[in-house]
PDB file of C-alpha atoms in Angstrom:
ATOM      1  CA  MET L  16      -0.734   3.242   6.890  1.00  0.00           C
ATOM      2  CA  SER L  17      -1.715   1.522  10.112  1.00  0.00           C
ATOM      3  CA  CYS L  18      -1.476   3.026  13.587  1.00  0.00           C
ATOM      4  CA  ASN L  19       1.939   1.404  14.014  1.00  0.00           C
ATOM      5  CA  PRO L  20       4.055   3.144  11.379  1.00  0.00           C
ATOM      6  CA  SER L  21       6.383   0.235  10.628  1.00  0.00           C
ATOM      7  CA  PHE L  22       7.010  -1.817   7.526  1.00  0.00           C
ATOM      8  CA  GLY L  23       8.794  -5.118   7.274  1.00  0.00           C
ATOM      9  CA  GLY L  24       9.237  -8.115   9.492  1.00  0.00           C
ATOM     10  CA  ILE L  25       9.072 -11.746   8.412  1.00  0.00           C
ATOM     11  CA  GLY L  26       5.763 -11.751   6.495  1.00  0.00           C
ATOM     12  CA  LYS L  27       5.230  -8.147   5.434  1.00  0.00           C
ATOM     13  CA  GLY L  28       8.922  -7.767   4.594  1.00  0.00           C
ATOM     14  CA  HIS L  29       8.705 -10.652   2.123  1.00  0.00           C
ATOM     15  CA  LEU L  30       5.610  -9.108   0.539  1.00  0.00           C
ATOM     16  CA  MET L  31       7.341  -5.726   0.290  1.00  0.00           C
ATOM     17  CA  ARG L  32      10.313  -7.280  -1.529  1.00  0.00           C
ATOM     18  CA  GLU L  33       7.940  -8.879  -4.042  1.00  0.00           C
ATOM     19  CA  VAL L  34       6.150  -5.560  -4.620  1.00  0.00           C
ATOM     20  CA  ASP L  35       9.537  -3.850  -4.969  1.00  0.00           C
ATOM     21  CA  ALA L  36      10.608  -6.428  -7.574  1.00  0.00           C
ATOM     22  CA  LEU L  37       7.528  -5.439  -9.593  1.00  0.00           C
ATOM     23  CA  ASP L  38       8.582  -1.755  -9.372  1.00  0.00           C
ATOM     24  CA  GLY L  39       6.081  -0.899  -6.627  1.00  0.00           C
ATOM     25  CA  LEU L  40       6.286   2.304  -4.601  1.00  0.00           C
ATOM     26  CA  CYS L  41       6.096   1.009  -1.033  1.00  0.00           C
ATOM     27  CA  GLY L  42       9.766   0.062  -0.656  1.00  0.00           C
ATOM     28  CA  ARG L  43      11.087   3.238  -2.269  1.00  0.00           C
ATOM     29  CA  ILE L  44       8.852   5.477  -0.169  1.00  0.00           C
ATOM     30  CA  CYS L  45       9.812   3.582   3.005  1.00  0.00           C
ATOM     31  CA  ASP L  46      13.491   4.120   2.172  1.00  0.00           C
ATOM     32  CA  GLN L  47      12.844   7.861   1.838  1.00  0.00           C
ATOM     33  CA  SER L  48      10.712   8.075   4.996  1.00  0.00           C
ATOM     34  CA  GLY L  49      12.401   5.652   7.395  1.00  0.00           C
ATOM     35  CA  VAL L  50      13.725   6.866  10.741  1.00  0.00           C
ATOM     36  CA  TYR L  51      14.899   3.557  12.277  1.00  0.00           C
ATOM     37  CA  TYR L  52      15.874   0.209  10.773  1.00  0.00           C
ATOM     38  CA  LYS L  53      16.379  -3.088  12.588  1.00  0.00           C
ATOM     39  CA  VAL L  54      17.049  -6.702  11.620  1.00  0.00           C
ATOM     40  CA  LEU L  55      14.649  -8.980  13.516  1.00  0.00           C
ATOM     41  CA  ASN L  56      15.514 -12.511  14.726  1.00  0.00           C
ATOM     42  CA  ARG L  57      19.253 -11.851  14.449  1.00  0.00           C
ATOM     43  CA  ARG L  58      20.017 -14.621  16.969  1.00  0.00           C
ATOM     44  CA  LYS L  59      18.398 -17.192  14.701  1.00  0.00           C
ATOM     45  CA  GLY L  60      19.514 -18.302  11.251  1.00  0.00           C
ATOM     46  CA  PRO L  61      19.422 -16.086   8.162  1.00  0.00           C
ATOM     47  CA  ALA L  62      16.266 -17.811   6.881  1.00  0.00           C
ATOM     48  CA  VAL L  63      14.182 -16.046   9.543  1.00  0.00           C
ATOM     49  CA  TRP L  64      15.894 -12.661   9.575  1.00  0.00           C
ATOM     50  CA  GLY L  65      13.588  -9.814   8.651  1.00  0.00           C
ATOM     51  CA  LEU L  66      14.258  -6.125   8.179  1.00  0.00           C
ATOM     52  CA  ARG L  67      11.787  -3.791   9.875  1.00  0.00           C
ATOM     53  CA  ALA L  68      11.695  -0.039   9.325  1.00  0.00           C
ATOM     54  CA  GLN L  69       9.990   2.543  11.521  1.00  0.00           C
ATOM     55  CA  ILE L  70       8.486   5.182   9.275  1.00  0.00           C
ATOM     56  CA  ASP L  71       7.773   8.868   9.846  1.00  0.00           C
ATOM     57  CA  ARG L  72       4.026   9.022   9.092  1.00  0.00           C
ATOM     58  CA  LYS L  73       4.028  12.634   7.888  1.00  0.00           C
ATOM     59  CA  LEU L  74       7.075  12.127   5.676  1.00  0.00           C
ATOM     60  CA  TYR L  75       5.621   8.893   4.239  1.00  0.00           C
ATOM     61  CA  LYS L  76       2.363  10.649   3.346  1.00  0.00           C
ATOM     62  CA  GLU L  77       4.170  13.585   1.720  1.00  0.00           C
ATOM     63  CA  ASN L  78       6.540  11.371  -0.281  1.00  0.00           C
ATOM     64  CA  MET L  79       3.771   9.011  -1.415  1.00  0.00           C
ATOM     65  CA  GLN L  80       1.498  11.875  -2.510  1.00  0.00           C
ATOM     66  CA  LYS L  81       4.344  13.536  -4.397  1.00  0.00           C
ATOM     67  CA  GLU L  82       5.205  10.273  -6.183  1.00  0.00           C
ATOM     68  CA  ILE L  83       1.579   9.504  -7.098  1.00  0.00           C
ATOM     69  CA  LEU L  84       0.835  13.035  -8.328  1.00  0.00           C
ATOM     70  CA  HIS L  85       3.930  12.991 -10.574  1.00  0.00           C
ATOM     71  CA  THR L  86       3.320   9.544 -12.082  1.00  0.00           C
ATOM     72  CA  PRO L  87       3.031   9.762 -15.878  1.00  0.00           C
ATOM     73  CA  LEU L  88      -0.278   8.670 -17.439  1.00  0.00           C
ATOM     74  CA  LEU L  89      -2.053   8.682 -14.065  1.00  0.00           C
ATOM     75  CA  THR L  90      -4.847  11.148 -13.365  1.00  0.00           C
ATOM     76  CA  VAL L  91      -5.854  11.670  -9.747  1.00  0.00           C
ATOM     77  CA  CYS L  92      -9.237  13.202  -8.987  1.00  0.00           C
ATOM     78  CA  GLU L  93     -10.769  14.005  -5.620  1.00  0.00           C
ATOM     79  CA  ALA L  94     -14.481  13.364  -5.294  1.00  0.00           C
ATOM     80  CA  SER L  95     -16.919  11.673  -2.989  1.00  0.00           C
ATOM     81  CA  VAL L  96     -18.253   8.264  -4.020  1.00  0.00           C
ATOM     82  CA  GLU L  97     -22.024   8.449  -4.476  1.00  0.00           C
ATOM     83  CA  ASP L  98     -22.683   4.879  -5.573  1.00  0.00           C
ATOM     84  CA  LEU L  99     -21.077   1.663  -6.830  1.00  0.00           C
ATOM     85  CA  LEU L 100     -22.080  -0.162  -9.992  1.00  0.00           C
ATOM     86  CA  LEU L 101     -22.235  -3.812  -8.945  1.00  0.00           C
ATOM     87  CA  ARG L 102     -22.581  -6.897 -11.086  1.00  0.00           C
ATOM     88  CA  GLN L 103     -25.125  -9.295  -9.647  1.00  0.00           C
ATOM     89  CA  PRO L 104     -23.636 -12.255  -7.787  1.00  0.00           C
ATOM     90  CA  GLU L 105     -23.381 -15.561  -9.594  1.00  0.00           C
ATOM     91  CA  PRO L 106     -25.882 -18.233  -8.603  1.00  0.00           C
ATOM     92  CA  GLY L 107     -24.428 -20.405  -5.868  1.00  0.00           C
ATOM     93  CA  ARG L 108     -22.065 -17.658  -4.652  1.00  0.00           C
ATOM     94  CA  PRO L 109     -24.226 -15.457  -2.440  1.00  0.00           C
ATOM     95  CA  GLY L 110     -22.635 -12.313  -1.093  1.00  0.00           C
ATOM     96  CA  LYS L 111     -19.948 -12.120  -3.782  1.00  0.00           C
ATOM     97  CA  CYS L 112     -20.246  -9.125  -6.114  1.00  0.00           C
ATOM     98  CA  GLN L 113     -17.904  -7.493  -8.577  1.00  0.00           C
ATOM     99  CA  VAL L 114     -17.633  -3.711  -8.773  1.00  0.00           C
ATOM    100  CA  ASN L 115     -17.979  -2.616 -12.399  1.00  0.00           C
ATOM    101  CA  GLY L 116     -17.814   1.122 -11.822  1.00  0.00           C
ATOM    102  CA  VAL L 117     -17.888   4.023  -9.411  1.00  0.00           C
ATOM    103  CA  ILE L 118     -20.287   6.967  -9.568  1.00  0.00           C
ATOM    104  CA  LEU L 119     -18.601  10.104  -8.270  1.00  0.00           C
ATOM    105  CA  GLY L 120     -20.262  13.102  -6.701  1.00  0.00           C
ATOM    106  CA  THR L 121     -18.920  16.614  -7.103  1.00  0.00           C
ATOM    107  CA  TYR L 122     -15.562  16.586  -8.890  1.00  0.00           C
ATOM    108  CA  TRP L 123     -12.948  19.276  -8.332  1.00  0.00           C
TER     109      TRP L 123
END
């Protein structure tokens, strides 16, 4: 989460609704962690209205961690990343690489 703990607005709000339609977590966790909600651009037409929610950072972190740790068929491991396995860039596309794997350090 950024320094400004808010979600929504014209652009990000549209993106959040799309993620929510695909059963993403962001919208649900924001609903659980929101402390203030406001409709932006209310004086203009409905096409530019956007809901913005101020989020409690600590509550958002707790709710998101709880949801992720209790997701079926998802294993979460904590480890430091030692190296990345990169595929060499294609000729004519310098600077573009694809990550094929992650080498972890100590796992606990």
